[in-house]
PDB file of C-alpha atoms in Angstrom:
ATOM      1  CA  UNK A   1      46.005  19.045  22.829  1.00  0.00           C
ATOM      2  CA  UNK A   2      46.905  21.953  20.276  1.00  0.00           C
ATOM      3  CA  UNK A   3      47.619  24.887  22.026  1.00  0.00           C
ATOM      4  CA  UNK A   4      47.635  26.818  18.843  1.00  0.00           C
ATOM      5  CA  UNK A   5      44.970  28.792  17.842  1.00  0.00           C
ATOM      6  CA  UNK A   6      44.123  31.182  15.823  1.00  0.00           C
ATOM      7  CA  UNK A   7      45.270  34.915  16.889  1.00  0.00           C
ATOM      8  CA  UNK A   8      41.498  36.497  16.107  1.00  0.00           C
ATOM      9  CA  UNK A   9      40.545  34.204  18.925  1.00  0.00           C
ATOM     10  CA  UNK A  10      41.019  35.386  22.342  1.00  0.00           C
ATOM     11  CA  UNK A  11      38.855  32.966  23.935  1.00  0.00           C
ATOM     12  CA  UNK A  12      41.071  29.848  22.164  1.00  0.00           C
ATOM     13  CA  UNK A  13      43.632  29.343  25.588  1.00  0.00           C
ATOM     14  CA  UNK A  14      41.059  29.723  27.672  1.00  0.00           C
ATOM     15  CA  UNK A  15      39.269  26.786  26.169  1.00  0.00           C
ATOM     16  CA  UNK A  16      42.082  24.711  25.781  1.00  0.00           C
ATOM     17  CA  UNK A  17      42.608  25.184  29.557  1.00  0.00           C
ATOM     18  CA  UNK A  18      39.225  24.799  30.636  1.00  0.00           C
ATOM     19  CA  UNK A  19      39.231  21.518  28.499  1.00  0.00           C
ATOM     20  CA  UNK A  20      42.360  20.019  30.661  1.00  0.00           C
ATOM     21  CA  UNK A  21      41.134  21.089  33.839  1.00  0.00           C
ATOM     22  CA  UNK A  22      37.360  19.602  32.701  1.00  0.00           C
ATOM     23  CA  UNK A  23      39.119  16.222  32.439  1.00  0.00           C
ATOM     24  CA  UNK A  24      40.371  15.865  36.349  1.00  0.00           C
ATOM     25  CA  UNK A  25      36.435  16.828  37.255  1.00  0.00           C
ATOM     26  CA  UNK A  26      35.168  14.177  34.607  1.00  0.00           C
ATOM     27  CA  UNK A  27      38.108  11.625  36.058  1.00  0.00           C
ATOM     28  CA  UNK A  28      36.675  12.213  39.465  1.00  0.00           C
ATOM     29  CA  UNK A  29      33.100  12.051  38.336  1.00  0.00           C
ATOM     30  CA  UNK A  30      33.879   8.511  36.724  1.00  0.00           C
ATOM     31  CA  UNK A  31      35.638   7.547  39.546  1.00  0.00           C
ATOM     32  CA  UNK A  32      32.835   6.854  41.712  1.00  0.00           C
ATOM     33  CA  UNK A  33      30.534   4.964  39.328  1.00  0.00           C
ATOM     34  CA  UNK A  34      33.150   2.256  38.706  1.00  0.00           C
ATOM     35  CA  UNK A  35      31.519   0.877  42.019  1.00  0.00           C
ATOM     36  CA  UNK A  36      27.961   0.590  40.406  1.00  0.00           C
ATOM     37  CA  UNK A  37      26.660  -2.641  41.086  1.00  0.00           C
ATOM     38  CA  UNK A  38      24.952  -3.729  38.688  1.00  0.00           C
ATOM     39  CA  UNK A  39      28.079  -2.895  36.871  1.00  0.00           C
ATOM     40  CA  UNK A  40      26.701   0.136  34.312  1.00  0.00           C
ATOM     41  CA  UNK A  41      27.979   1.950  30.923  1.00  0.00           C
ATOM     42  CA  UNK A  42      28.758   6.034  30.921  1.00  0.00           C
ATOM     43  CA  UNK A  43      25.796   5.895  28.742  1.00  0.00           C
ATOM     44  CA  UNK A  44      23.478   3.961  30.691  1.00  0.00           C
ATOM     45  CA  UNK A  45      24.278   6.140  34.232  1.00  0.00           C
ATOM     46  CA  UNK A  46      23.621   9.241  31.690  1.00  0.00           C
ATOM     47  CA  UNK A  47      19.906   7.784  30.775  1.00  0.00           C
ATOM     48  CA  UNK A  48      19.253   6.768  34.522  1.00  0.00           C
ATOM     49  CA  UNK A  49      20.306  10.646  35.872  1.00  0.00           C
ATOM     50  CA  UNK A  50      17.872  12.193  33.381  1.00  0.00           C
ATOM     51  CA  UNK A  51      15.512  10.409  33.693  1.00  0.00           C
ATOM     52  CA  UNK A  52      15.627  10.843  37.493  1.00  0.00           C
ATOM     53  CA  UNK A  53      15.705  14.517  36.797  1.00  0.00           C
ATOM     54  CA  UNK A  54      12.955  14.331  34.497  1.00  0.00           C
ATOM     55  CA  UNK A  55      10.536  11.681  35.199  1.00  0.00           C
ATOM     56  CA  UNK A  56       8.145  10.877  32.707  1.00  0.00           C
ATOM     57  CA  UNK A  57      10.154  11.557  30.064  1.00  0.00           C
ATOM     58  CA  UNK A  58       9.730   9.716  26.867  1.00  0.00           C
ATOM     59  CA  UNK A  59      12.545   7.809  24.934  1.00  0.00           C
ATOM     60  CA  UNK A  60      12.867  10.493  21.834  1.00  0.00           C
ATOM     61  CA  UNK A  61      13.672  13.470  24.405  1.00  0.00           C
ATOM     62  CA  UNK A  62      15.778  10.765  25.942  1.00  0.00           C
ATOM     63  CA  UNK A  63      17.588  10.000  23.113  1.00  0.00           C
ATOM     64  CA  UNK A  64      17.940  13.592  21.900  1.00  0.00           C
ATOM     65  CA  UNK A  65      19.552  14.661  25.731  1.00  0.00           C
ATOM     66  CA  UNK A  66      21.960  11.700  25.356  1.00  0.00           C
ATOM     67  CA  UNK A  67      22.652  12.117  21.673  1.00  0.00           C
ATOM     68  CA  UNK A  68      21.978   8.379  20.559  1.00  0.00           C
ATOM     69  CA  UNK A  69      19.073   7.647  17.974  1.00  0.00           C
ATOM     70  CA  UNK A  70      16.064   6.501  19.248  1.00  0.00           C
ATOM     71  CA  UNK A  71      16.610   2.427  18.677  1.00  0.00           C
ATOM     72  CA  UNK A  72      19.738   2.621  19.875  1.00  0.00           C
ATOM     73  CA  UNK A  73      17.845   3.808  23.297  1.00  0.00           C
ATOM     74  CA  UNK A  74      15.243   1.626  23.620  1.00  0.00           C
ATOM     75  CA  UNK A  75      17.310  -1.109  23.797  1.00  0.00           C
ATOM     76  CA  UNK A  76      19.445   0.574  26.345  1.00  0.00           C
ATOM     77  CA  UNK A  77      16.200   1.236  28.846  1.00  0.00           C
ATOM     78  CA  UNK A  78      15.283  -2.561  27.379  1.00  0.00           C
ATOM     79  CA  UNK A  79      18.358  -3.590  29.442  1.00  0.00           C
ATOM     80  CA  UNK A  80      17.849  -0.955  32.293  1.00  0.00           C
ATOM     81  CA  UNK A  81      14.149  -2.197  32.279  1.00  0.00           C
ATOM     82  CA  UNK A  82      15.464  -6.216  32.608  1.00  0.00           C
ATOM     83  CA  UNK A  83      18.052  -5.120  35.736  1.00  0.00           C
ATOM     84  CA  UNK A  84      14.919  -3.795  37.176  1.00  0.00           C
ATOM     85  CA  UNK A  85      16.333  -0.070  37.039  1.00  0.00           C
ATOM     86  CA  UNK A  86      13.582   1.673  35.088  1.00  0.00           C
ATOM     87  CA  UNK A  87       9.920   1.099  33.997  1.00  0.00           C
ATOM     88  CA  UNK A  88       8.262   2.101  30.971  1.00  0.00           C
ATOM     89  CA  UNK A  89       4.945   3.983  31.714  1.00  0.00           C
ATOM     90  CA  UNK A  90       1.804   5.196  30.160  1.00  0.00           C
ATOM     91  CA  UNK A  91       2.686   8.784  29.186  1.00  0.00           C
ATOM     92  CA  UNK A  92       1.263  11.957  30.985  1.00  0.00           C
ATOM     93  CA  UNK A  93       0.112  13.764  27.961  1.00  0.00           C
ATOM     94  CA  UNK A  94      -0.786  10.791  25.130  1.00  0.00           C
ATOM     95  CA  UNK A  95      -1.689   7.200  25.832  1.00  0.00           C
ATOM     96  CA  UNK A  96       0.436   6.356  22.910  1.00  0.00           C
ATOM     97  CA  UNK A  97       3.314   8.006  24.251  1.00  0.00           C
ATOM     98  CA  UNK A  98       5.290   6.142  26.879  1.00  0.00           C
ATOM     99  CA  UNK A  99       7.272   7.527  29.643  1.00  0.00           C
ATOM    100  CA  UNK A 100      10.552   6.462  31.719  1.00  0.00           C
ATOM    101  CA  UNK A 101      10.559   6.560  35.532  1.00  0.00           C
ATOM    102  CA  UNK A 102      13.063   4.629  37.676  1.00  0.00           C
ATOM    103  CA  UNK A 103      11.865   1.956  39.874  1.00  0.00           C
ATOM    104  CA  UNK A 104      12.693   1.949  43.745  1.00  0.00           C
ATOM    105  CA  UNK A 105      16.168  -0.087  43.321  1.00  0.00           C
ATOM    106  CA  UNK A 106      17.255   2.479  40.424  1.00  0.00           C
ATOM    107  CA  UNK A 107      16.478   5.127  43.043  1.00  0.00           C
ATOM    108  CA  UNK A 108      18.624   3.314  45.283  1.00  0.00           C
ATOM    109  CA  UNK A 109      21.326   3.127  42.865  1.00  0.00           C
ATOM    110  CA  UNK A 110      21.491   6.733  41.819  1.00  0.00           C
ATOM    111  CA  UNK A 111      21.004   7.966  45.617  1.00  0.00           C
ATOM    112  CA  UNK A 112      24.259   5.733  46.877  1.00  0.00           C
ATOM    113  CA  UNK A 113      26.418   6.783  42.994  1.00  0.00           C
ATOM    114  CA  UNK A 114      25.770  10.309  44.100  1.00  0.00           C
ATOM    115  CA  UNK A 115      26.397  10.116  47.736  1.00  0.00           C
ATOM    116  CA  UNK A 116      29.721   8.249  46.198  1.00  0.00           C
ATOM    117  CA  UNK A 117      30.345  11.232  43.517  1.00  0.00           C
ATOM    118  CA  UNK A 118      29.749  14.305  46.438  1.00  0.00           C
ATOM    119  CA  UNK A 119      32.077  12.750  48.851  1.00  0.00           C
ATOM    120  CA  UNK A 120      34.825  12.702  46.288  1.00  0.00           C
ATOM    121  CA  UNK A 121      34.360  16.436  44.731  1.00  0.00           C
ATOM    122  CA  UNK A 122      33.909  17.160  48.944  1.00  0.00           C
ATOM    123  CA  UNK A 123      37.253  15.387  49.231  1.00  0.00           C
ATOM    124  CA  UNK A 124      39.062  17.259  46.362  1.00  0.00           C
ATOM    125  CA  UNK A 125      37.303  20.777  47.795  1.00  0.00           C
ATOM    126  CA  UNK A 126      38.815  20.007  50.726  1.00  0.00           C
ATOM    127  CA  UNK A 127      42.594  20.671  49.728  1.00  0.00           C
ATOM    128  CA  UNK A 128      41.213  23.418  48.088  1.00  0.00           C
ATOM    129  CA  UNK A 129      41.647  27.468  49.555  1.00  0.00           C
ATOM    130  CA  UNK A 130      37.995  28.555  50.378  1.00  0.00           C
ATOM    131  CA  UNK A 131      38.471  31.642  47.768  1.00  0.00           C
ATOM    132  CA  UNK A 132      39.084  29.527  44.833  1.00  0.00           C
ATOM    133  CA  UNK A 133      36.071  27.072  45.878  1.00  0.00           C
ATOM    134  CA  UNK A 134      33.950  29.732  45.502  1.00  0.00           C
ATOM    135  CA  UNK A 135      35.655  31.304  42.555  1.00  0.00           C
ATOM    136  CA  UNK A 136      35.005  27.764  40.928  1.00  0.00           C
ATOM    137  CA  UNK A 137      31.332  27.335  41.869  1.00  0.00           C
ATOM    138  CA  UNK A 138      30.903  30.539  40.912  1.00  0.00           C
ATOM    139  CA  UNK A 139      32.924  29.529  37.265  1.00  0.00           C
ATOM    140  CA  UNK A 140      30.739  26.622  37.502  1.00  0.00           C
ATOM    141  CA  UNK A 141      27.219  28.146  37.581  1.00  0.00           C
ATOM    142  CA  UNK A 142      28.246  30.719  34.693  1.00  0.00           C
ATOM    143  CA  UNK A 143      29.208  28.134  32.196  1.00  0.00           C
ATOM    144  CA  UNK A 144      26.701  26.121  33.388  1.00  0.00           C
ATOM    145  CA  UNK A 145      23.901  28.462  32.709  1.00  0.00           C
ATOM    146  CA  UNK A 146      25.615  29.616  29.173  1.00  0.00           C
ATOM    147  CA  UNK A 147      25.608  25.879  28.082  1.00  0.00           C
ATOM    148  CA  UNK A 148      22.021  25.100  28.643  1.00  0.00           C
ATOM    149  CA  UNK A 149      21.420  28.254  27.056  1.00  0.00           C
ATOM    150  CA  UNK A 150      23.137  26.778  23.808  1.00  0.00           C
ATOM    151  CA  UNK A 151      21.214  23.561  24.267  1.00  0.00           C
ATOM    152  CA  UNK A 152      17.912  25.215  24.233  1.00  0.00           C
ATOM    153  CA  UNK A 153      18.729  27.587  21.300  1.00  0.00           C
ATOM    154  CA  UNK A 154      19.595  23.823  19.460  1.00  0.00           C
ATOM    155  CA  UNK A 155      16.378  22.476  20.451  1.00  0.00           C
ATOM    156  CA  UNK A 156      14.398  25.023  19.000  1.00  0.00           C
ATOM    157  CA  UNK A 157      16.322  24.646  15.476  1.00  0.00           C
TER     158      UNK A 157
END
C-alpha cells in the first residue's frame, strides 16, 4: 500500500494504518464464516445480516446497503429463498412492495456464524492489555458512528 501521501494531508498515515490494521479484523471476521453450512458468498452473509437487522426490508434498500443493482439481488435472495434462508413477504407499508425476513433455519445460521465470529474477536481480545481493548472499542464506536453518518448524508443525495 502507498505510504505516500500528500503533505496537506495529515490524516493520509493514519488511514493507511487504519487500512492494514482493518484487514487482520476483516481476516478474523471471514474466518469464522468459512464454516457456514450451507456453504455461503461474502455477499450473500452481507444480505442475510441486514436483513436480520432490518426485517422487512425490501430488495431496493437491500441492494442499495450492499451496493449491487437490484437484479443482481433478487437473484441472490432467489438462491437464499431456494436454501430455505429467507422468505419474501407482503410489505408493511404497500401490498406491491415486498419485504425480506429470514426464515427459522437462516436464524439458526446467523445465531451459530455469530456465536463463531464473537468467540474469535473474544479470543484475539484476550492477548490483548485491557487499556488498549477499551482504547479500541472506544476507536471502534467513533468511526463507527462517523461512517454511518457519511452513509446517511449519501442517502439523502
Amino acid at each position: 500500500m502507498d505510504r505516500a501521501g500528500p503533505p496537506e494531508d495529515p490524516l493520509h498515515d493514519q488511514a493507511v494504518q487504519m487500512a492494514e490494521a482493518a484487514e487482520t479484523v476483516v481476516a478474523a471476521w471471514d474466518q469464522a464464516s468459512h464454516t457456514t453450512s450451507p456453504r455461503l458468498s461474502a455477499l450473500q452473509l452481507e444480505a442475510l445480516l441486514i436483513t436480520r437487522r432490518k426485517p422487512g426490508i425490501n430488495l431496493t434498500r437491500l441492494a442499495r446497503e450492499v451496493g449491487a443493482t437490484p437484479p443482481a439481488v433478487s437473484r441472490l435472495c432467489d438462491r437464499l429463498e431456494a436454501a430455505g434462508l429467507l422468505r419474501r413477504e407482503p410489505g408493511r407499508s404497500s401490498r406491491r412492495e415486498i419485504g425480506l425476513a429470514l426464515t427459522a433455519a437462516g436464524n439458526e445460521l446467523m445465531d451459530a456464524l455469530l456465536a463463531r465470529r464473537h468467540a474469535r474477536f473474544r479470543d484475539v481480545l484476550s492477548r490483548m492489555p485491557s487499556a488498549e481493548r477499551a482504547d479500541l472499542l472506544n476507536g471502534l464506536l467513533a468511526f463507527s458512528t462517523a461512517a454511518q453518518l457519511t452513509e446517511t448524508d449519501q442517502v439523502r443525495d
